[in-house]
XYZ file of C-alpha atoms in Angstrom:
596
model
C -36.301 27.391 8.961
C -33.355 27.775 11.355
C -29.945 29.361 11.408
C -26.861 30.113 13.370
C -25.244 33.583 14.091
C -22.336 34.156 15.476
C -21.024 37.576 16.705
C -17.212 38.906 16.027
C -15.348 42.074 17.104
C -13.169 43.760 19.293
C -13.757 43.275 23.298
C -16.332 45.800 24.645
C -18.031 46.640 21.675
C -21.248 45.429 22.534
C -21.694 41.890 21.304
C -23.373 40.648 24.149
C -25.410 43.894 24.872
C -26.251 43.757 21.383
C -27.568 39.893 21.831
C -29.438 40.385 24.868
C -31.476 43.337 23.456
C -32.134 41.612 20.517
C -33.655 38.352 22.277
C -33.594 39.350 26.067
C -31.980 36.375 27.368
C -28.037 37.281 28.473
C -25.563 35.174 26.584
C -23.004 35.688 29.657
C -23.611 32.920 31.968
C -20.537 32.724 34.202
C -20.244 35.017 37.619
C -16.932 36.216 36.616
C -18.036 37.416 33.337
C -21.314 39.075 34.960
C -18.749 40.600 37.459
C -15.769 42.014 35.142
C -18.274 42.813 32.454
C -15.941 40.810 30.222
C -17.214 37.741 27.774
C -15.048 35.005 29.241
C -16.990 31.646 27.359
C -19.378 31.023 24.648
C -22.742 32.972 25.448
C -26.033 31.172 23.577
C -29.262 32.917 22.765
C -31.902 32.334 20.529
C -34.854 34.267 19.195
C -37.319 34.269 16.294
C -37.150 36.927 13.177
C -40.245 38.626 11.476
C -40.248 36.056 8.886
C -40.509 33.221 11.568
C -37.374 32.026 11.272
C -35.083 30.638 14.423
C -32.189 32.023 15.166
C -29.396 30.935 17.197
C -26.289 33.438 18.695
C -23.211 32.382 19.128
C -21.659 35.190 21.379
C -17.789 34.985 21.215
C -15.569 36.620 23.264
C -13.543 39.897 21.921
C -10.233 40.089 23.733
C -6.980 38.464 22.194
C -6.566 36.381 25.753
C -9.446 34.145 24.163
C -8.722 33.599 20.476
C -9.119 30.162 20.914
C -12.451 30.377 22.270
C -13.860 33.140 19.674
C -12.603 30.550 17.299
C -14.392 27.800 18.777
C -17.978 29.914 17.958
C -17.136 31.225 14.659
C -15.738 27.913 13.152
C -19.063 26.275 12.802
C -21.323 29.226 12.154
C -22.034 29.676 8.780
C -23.109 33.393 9.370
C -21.291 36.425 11.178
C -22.378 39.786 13.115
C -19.471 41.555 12.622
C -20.081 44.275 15.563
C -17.833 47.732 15.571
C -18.407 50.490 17.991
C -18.997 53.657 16.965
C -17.631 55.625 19.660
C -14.547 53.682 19.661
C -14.089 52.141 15.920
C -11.880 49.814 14.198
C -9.651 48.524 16.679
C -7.026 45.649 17.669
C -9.260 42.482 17.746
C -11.594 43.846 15.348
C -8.504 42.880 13.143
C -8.068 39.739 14.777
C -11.518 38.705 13.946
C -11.649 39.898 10.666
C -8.644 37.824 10.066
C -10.299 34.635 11.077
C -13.489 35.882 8.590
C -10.878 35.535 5.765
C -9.348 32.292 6.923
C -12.922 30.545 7.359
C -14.184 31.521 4.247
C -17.305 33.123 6.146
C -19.275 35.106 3.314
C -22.456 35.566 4.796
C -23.249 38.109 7.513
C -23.675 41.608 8.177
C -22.101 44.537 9.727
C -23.076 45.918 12.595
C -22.235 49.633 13.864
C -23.292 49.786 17.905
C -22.851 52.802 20.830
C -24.486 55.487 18.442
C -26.174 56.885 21.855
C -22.151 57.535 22.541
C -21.765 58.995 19.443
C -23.388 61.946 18.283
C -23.304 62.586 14.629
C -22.997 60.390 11.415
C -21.877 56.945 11.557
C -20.482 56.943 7.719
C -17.126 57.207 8.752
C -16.333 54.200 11.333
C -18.348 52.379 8.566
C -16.115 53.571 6.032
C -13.068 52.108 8.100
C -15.025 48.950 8.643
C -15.286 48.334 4.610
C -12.093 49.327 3.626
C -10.564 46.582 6.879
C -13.263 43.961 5.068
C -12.094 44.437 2.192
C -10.963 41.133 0.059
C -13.027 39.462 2.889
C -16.506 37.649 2.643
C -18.171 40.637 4.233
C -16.640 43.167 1.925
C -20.266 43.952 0.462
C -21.843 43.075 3.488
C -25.505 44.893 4.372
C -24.870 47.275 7.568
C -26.690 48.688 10.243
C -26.021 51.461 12.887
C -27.812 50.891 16.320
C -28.108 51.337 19.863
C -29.078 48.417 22.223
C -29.714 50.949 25.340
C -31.921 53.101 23.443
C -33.281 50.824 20.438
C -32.652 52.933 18.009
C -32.289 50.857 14.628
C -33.232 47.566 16.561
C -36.336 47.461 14.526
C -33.940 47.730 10.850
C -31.104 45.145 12.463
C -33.946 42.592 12.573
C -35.333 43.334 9.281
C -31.691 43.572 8.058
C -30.473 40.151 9.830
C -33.949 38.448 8.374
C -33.138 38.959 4.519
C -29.317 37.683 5.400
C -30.431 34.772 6.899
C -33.528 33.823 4.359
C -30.938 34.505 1.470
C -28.296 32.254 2.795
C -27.743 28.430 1.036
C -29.862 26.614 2.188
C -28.477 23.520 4.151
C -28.654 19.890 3.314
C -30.774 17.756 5.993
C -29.663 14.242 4.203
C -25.857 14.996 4.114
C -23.177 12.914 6.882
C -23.409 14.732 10.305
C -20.311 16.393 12.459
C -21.078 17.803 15.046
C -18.012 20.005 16.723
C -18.481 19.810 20.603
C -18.143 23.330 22.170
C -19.364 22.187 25.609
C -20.226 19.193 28.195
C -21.858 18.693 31.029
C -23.762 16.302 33.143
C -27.197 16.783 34.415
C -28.753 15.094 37.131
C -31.164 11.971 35.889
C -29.699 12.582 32.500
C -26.261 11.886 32.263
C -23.561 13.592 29.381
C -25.017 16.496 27.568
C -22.689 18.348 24.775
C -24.178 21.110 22.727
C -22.639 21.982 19.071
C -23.788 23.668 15.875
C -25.140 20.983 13.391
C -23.992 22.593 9.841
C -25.822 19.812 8.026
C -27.741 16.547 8.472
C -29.901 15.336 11.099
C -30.245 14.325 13.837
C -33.097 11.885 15.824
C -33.369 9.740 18.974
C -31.794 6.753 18.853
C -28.918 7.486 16.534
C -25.725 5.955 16.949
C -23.135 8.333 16.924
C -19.006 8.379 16.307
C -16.930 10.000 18.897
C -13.582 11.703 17.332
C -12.246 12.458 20.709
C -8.967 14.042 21.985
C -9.838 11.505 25.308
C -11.726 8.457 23.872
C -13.403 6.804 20.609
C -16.579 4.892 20.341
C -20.154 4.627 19.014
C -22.126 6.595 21.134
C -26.376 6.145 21.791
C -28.187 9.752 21.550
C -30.845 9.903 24.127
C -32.581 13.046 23.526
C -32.289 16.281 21.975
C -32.389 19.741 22.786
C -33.306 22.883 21.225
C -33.347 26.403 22.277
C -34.310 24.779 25.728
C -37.053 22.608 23.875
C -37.085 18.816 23.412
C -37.342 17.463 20.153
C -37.325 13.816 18.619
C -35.509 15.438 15.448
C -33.038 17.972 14.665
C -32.094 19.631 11.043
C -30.010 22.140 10.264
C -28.871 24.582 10.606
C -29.251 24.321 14.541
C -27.915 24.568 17.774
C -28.223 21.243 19.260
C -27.646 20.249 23.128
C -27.338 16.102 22.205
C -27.852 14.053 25.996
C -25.716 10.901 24.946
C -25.498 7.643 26.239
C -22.198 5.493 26.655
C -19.706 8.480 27.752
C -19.021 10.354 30.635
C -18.762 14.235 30.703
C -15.312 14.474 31.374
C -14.814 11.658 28.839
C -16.121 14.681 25.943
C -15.405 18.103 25.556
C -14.669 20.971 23.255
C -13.159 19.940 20.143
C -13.861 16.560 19.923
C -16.449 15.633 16.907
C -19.854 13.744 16.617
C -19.927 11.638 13.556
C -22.318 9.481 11.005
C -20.633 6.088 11.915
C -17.865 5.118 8.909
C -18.361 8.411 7.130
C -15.725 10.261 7.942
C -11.790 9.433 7.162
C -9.434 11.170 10.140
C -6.331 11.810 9.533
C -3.247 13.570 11.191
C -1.261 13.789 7.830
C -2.543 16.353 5.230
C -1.330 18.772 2.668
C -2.901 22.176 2.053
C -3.231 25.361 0.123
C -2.859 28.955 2.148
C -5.792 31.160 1.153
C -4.526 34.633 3.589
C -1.925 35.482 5.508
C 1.842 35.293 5.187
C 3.437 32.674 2.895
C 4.586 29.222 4.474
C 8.142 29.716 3.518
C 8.314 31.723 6.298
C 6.483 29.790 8.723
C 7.696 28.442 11.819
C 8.557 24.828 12.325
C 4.743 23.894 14.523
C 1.493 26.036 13.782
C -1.812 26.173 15.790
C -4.404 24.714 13.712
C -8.510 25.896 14.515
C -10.798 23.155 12.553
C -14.649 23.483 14.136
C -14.141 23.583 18.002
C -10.997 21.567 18.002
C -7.423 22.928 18.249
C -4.440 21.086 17.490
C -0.819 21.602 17.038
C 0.858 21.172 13.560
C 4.637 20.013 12.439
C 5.182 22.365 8.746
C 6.668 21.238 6.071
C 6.373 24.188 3.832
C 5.663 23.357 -0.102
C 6.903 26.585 -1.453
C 4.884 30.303 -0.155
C 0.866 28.729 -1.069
C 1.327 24.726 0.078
C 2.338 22.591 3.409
C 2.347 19.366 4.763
C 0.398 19.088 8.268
C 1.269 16.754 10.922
C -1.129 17.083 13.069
C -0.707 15.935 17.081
C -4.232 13.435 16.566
C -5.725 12.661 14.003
C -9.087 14.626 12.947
C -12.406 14.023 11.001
C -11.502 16.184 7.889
C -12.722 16.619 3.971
C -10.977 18.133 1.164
C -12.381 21.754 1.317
C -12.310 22.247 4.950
C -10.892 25.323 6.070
C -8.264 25.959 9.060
C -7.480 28.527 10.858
C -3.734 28.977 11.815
C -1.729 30.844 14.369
C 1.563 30.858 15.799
C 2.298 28.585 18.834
C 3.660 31.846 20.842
C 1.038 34.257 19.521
C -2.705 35.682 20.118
C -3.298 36.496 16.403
C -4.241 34.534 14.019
C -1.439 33.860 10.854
C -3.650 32.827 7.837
C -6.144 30.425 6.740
C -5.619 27.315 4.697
C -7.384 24.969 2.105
C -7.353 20.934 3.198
C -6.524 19.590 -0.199
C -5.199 15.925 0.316
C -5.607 13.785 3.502
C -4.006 10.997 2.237
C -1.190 13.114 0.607
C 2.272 10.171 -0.589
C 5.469 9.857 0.963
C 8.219 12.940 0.402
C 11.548 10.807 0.766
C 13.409 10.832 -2.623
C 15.277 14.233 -3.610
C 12.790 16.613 -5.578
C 9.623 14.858 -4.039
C 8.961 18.433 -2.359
C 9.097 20.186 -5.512
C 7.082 17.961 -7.481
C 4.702 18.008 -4.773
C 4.159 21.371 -4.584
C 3.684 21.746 -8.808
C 0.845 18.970 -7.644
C -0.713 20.334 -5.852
C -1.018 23.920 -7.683
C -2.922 22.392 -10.121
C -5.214 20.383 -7.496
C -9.263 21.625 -7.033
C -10.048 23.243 -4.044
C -13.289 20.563 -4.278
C -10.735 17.796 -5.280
C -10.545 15.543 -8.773
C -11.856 12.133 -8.485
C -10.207 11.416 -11.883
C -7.085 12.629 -10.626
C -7.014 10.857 -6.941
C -7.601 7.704 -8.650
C -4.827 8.228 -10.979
C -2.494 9.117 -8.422
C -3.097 5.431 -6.742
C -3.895 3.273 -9.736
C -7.367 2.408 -8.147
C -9.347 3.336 -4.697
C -12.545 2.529 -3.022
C -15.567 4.378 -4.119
C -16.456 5.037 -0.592
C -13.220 6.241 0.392
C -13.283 9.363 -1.951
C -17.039 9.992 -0.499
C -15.509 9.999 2.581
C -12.640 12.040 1.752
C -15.934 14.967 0.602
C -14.439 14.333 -3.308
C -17.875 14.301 -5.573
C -17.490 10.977 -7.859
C -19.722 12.186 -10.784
C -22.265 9.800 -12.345
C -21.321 10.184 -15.630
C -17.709 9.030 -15.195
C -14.274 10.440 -17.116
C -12.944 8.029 -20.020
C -9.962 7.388 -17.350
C -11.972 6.079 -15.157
C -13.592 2.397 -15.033
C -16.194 0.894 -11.764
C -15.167 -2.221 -11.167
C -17.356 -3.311 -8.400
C -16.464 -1.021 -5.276
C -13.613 0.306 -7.177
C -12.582 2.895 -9.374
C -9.907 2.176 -11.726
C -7.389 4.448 -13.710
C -7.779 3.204 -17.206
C -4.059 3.878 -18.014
C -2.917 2.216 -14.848
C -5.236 -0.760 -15.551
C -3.303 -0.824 -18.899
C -0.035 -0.587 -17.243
C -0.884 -3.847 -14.662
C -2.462 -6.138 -17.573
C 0.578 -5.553 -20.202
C 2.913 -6.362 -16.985
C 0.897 -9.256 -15.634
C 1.107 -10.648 -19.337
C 4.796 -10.814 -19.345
C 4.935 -12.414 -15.696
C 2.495 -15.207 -16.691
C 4.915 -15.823 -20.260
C 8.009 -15.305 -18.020
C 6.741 -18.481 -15.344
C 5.768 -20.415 -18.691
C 9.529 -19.711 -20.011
C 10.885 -20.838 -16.529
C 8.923 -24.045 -16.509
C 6.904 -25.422 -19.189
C 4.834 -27.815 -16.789
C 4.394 -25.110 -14.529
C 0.099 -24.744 -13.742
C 0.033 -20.968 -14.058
C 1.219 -18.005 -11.686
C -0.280 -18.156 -8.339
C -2.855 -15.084 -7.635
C -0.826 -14.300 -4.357
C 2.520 -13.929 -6.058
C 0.515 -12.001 -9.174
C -1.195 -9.312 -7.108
C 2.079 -9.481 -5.213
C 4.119 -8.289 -8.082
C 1.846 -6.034 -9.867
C 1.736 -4.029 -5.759
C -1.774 -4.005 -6.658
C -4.031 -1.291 -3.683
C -6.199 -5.060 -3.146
C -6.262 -8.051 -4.474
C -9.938 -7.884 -5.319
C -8.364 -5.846 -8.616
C -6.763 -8.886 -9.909
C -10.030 -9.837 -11.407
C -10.215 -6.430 -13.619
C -6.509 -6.727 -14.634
C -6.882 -10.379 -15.804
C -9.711 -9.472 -17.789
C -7.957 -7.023 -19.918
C -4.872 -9.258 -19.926
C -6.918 -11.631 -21.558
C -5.759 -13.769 -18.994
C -7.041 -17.267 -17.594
C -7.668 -17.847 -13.778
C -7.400 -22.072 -13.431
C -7.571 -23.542 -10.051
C -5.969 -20.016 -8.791
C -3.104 -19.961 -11.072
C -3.111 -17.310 -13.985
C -2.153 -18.551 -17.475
C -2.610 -17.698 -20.858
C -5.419 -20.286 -21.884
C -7.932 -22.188 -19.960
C -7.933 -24.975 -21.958
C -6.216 -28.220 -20.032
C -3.904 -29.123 -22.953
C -1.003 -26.917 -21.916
C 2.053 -29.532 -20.814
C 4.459 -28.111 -23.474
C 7.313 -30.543 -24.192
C 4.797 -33.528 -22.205
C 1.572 -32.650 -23.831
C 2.043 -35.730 -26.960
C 3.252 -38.272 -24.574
C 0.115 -37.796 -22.269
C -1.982 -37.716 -24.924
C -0.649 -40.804 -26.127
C -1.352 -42.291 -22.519
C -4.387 -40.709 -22.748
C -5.516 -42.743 -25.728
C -4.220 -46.211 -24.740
C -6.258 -45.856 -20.890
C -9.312 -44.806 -22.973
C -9.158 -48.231 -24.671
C -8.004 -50.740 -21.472
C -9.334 -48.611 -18.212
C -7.941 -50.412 -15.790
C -4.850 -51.645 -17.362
C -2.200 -48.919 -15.664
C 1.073 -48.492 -17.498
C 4.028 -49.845 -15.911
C 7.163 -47.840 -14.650
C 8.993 -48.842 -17.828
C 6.858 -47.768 -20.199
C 6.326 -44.155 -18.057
C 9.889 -44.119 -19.388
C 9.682 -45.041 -22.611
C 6.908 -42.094 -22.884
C 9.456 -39.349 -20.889
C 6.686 -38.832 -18.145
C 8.032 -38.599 -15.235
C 7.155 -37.283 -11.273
C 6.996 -33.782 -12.379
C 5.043 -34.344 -15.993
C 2.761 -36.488 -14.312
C 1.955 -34.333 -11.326
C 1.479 -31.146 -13.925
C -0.994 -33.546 -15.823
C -2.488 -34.869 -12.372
C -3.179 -30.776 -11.300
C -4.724 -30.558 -14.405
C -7.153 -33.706 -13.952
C -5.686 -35.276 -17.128
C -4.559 -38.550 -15.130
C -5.238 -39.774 -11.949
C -2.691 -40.985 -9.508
C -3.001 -43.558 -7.154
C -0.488 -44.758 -4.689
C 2.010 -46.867 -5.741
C 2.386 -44.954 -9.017
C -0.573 -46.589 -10.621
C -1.687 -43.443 -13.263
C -4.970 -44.156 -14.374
C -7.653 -41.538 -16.464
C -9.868 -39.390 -14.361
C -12.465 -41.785 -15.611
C -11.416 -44.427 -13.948
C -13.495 -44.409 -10.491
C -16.976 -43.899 -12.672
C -16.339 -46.883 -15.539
C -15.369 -49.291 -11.864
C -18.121 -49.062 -9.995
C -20.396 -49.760 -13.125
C -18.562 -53.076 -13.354
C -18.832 -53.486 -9.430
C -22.534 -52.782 -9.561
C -22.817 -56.105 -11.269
C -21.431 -57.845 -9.196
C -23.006 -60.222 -6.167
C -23.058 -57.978 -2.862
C -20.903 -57.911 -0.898
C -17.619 -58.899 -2.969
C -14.140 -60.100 -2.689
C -11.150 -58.245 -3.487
C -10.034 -60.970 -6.407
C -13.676 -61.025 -7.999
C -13.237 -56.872 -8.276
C -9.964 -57.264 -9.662
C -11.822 -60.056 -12.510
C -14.613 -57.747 -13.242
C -12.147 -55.181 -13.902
C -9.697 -57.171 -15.945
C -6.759 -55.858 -14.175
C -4.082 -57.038 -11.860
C -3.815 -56.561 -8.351
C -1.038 -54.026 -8.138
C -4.038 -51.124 -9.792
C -7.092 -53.050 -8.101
C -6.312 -52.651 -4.628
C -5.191 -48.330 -4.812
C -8.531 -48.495 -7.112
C -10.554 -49.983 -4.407
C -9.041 -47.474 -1.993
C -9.257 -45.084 -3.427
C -13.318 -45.774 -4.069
C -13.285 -46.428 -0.548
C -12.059 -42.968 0.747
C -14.628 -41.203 -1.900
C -17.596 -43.143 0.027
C -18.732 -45.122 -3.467
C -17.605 -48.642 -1.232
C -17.611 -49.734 2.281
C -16.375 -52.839 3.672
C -18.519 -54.995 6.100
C -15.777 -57.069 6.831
C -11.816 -57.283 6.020
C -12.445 -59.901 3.210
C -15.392 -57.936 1.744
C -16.677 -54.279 -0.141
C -19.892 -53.541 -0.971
C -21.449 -50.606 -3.104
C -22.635 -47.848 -0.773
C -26.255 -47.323 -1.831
């Protein structure tokens, strides 16, 4: 088992003394910070508990000037050493940091009172301060500890203490999509690019092809090896600080903030709405917000939908899921403002009057985990992947609202809505034109603004609809000429008894068949016509070359047109037309002959 732990409170308190007693390896790496005494970056560590678990410190910097970078460590680490002083107590960033607690959501750590060599006499009341500040926070009933990392007293109860917290948190999923937030990269020599993150969930092996959501570039990206606590390994789970050598990107190319991804897994987006979960209401934010998401920090245009909702736009897009939380703070400030709820990331237009207001009574009644019922509703149908994507759960047992129609997921009252209408578009082209072959799928899917046309298939079914040569009508049956349909069946009749004997133009008069009724019977292979205006049935071709069979090979134009007991106005487009279909060749101009 594994797990990541990273430390929070106010500068000089002791985080990184606290880290380096615990597993004797100095999370401060830079000069300067060895110099001032002063936790400038990210500080890493790792050690094993009693129980033989790994452990993996995140050591954050305490003073305001970094925010961003004590964000940075705390956004991916599921657990928190919350460490207070006890010769100095609760003090400035202590707040800070407590404040980003709340915002993240963070519900699992413990509390950690340090310096009692510096403070003679009971801890109880800077631990007293320290609940009553956590209070309404994750870490409101959090297990504490009082120590000193000079003189190890209570070392031996912090491990014991920091054991059961770590055993008793969730316990990750190894099979779920990986993102990995980038908090460093660097190249080595021989290696190339080497970032290291905190991988919350999944895995990760050799060989894996990797998505880059970066600030600089894009990509799939190779992953060459894999580091742990120092130590190679073909395979990483979670929860576990991973150094990831990649291949295909340069080190300046990468950097904090930017994302490692399960290829096509992920939707990013730059547009999102969300619900505030602490801090001050968004009525009375300003017009552009800092937003903290994993490593990455990006600037945000509000649109405030009333005191608990907003629309973000972000500056680029990121990998997000409904349930992800942010961390906000003013563009001009060191604090940190609130925390917020993702909720929609592919949230409609606001551009009529009211569309704010109706928005924000929306999303009030939204999940925090999102409604697949009700995001499929909102759009009439969507992509079962894209919801997956989006981190919404599609149960397996779906709502009575919702139909699987391949890929998709259908609203059963919009699929209602987009049959009744398609019905009355496919009558309304019949009323226009009775000859007319049916609606054309394009113009259908067209009118009904249907999310793909791969959904015209669901709607025709419960229209009850017919899909002929890809028009849409009402039957399938090819006896559908209205006013025409006597008249061709007439023709019909009189070309089933004399074949070959094609009506002249007068008597396509006398019937009332015309261009247009003949081409609507034509599209419907109820006649055949040949150049010249010779209409024949779609027989025709067939019943010839049985009589042309019989004949002597090769033959003459006039002994066709005798076999066939016809004239030479039909027997020459018949010919031709047998001729362009490959039944006949001709092995000279005066001669055919059956193609065998």
């Amino acid at each position: 088992m594994r797990q990541v732990v990273a430390t929070a409170g106010h500068v000089d308190h002791g985080k990184s003394t606290l880290i380096r007693a615990l597993t004797g390896t100095d999370p401060d790496r830079l000069r300067e910070e060895k110099q001032r005494g002063l936790t400038i970056e990210l500080g890493f560590a790792g050690m094993t508990l009693p129980s033989g678990t790994e452990v993996s410190f995140v050591d954050v910097p305490g003073h305001e000037r970094f925010l961003g970078t004590m964000l940075a460590g705390l956004g991916p680490a599921p657990i928190v050493c919350f460490v207070i002083a006890a010769d100095e107590g609760w003090s400035a960033q202590s707040g800070d940091h407590r404040d980003a607690l709340e915002a993240l959501g963070i519900d699992q750590g413990l509390i950690v009172i340090t310096r009692t060599d510096l403070a003679p006499g009971s801890t109880d009341p800077t631990l007293s301060r320290a609940r009553a500040e956590l209070a309404g926070t994750g870490l409101a009933d959090a297990p504490a500890v009082a120590v000193s990392a000079m003189t190890g007293d209570g070392m031996d109860q912090l491990r014991d203490r920091l054991d059961e917290v770590v055993r008793s948190a969730p316990e990750p999923s190894a099979t779920q999509r990986v993102r990995l937030w980038v908090d460093r990269s660097f190249p080595i020599s021989g290696a190339g690019t080497v970032v290291t993150g905190t991988l919350p969930a999944g895995t990760l092996a050799r060989g894996d092809r990797l998505e880059l959501a970066g600030d600089r570039r894009g990509g799939v990206l190779t992953v060459r090896g894999l580091q742990h606590l120092g130590g190679h390994s073909d395979r990483l789970v979670p929860v576990t600080r991973a150094a990831v050598n990649l291949r295909g990107v340069a080190a300046e190319e990468i950097g904090r903030g930017d994302a490692l991804l399960t290829p096509g897994t992920w939707t990013r987006t730059g547009v999102l709405d969300v619900r505030r979960m602490s801090g001050d209401g968004f009525e009375s934010a300003p017009a552009q917000l800092m937003v903290h998401l994993g490593t990455a920090t990006v600037a945000a245009r509000v649109r405030p939908l009333g005191a608990d909702h907003a629309r973000f736009t972000l500056d680029r897009p990121l990998p997000l899921t409904v349930g992800d939380r942010l961390v906000l703070r003013a563009t001009s400030s060191r604090a940190v403002r609130g925390g917020a709820l993702v909720l929609d990331l592919d949230p409609p237009r606001l551009d009529r009057r009211g569309d704010g207001r109706r928005r924000a009574l929306t999303l009030t009644a939204m999940s925090a985990r999102g409604d697949a019922a009700a995001e499929v509703a909102r759009r009439g149908a969507m992509r079962e992947d894209t919801l997956v994507r989006a981190g919404i759960v599609v149960p397996a047992q779906l709502p009575e609202t919702l139909a699987r129609h391949g890929s998709w997921l259908v609203d059963a009252p919009a699929l209602q809505s987009w049959s009744a209408r398609l019905r009355e578009l496919v009558a309304a082209d019949r009323d226009a034109d009775a000859l007319s072959p049916g609606l054309p799928r394009k113009a259908a899917a067209d009118a009904l603004e249907l999310p793909h046309p791969d959904l015209l298939a669901p709607v025709l079914e419960a229209a009850g609809l017919h899909q002929v040569t890809g028009r849409i009508r009402e039957t399938a049956d090819a006896d559908s000429l209205g006013p025409a349909e006597p008249a061709v069946r007439r023709l019909e009749q009189r070309l089933g008894a004399h074949p070959f004997v094609a009506p002249e133009a007068d008597e396509l008069v006398v019937l009332g068949l015309g261009p247009r009724e003949l081409a609507a019977a034509a599209r419907q292979r109820r006649l055949l016509r040949l150049p010249g205006e010779v209409i024949l049935l779609p027989t025709a071709p067939a019943l010839a070359m049985r009589e042309l069979a019989a004949l002597p090979q090769p033959f003459t134009t006039s002994q066709a047109r005798q076999a066939l007991g016809t004239t030479r106005r039909i027997a020459i487009p018949l010919l031709e037309h047998l001729d362009a279909r490959g039944w006949t060749r001709r092995p000279d101009p005066g001669h055919r002959e059956i193609v065998r």
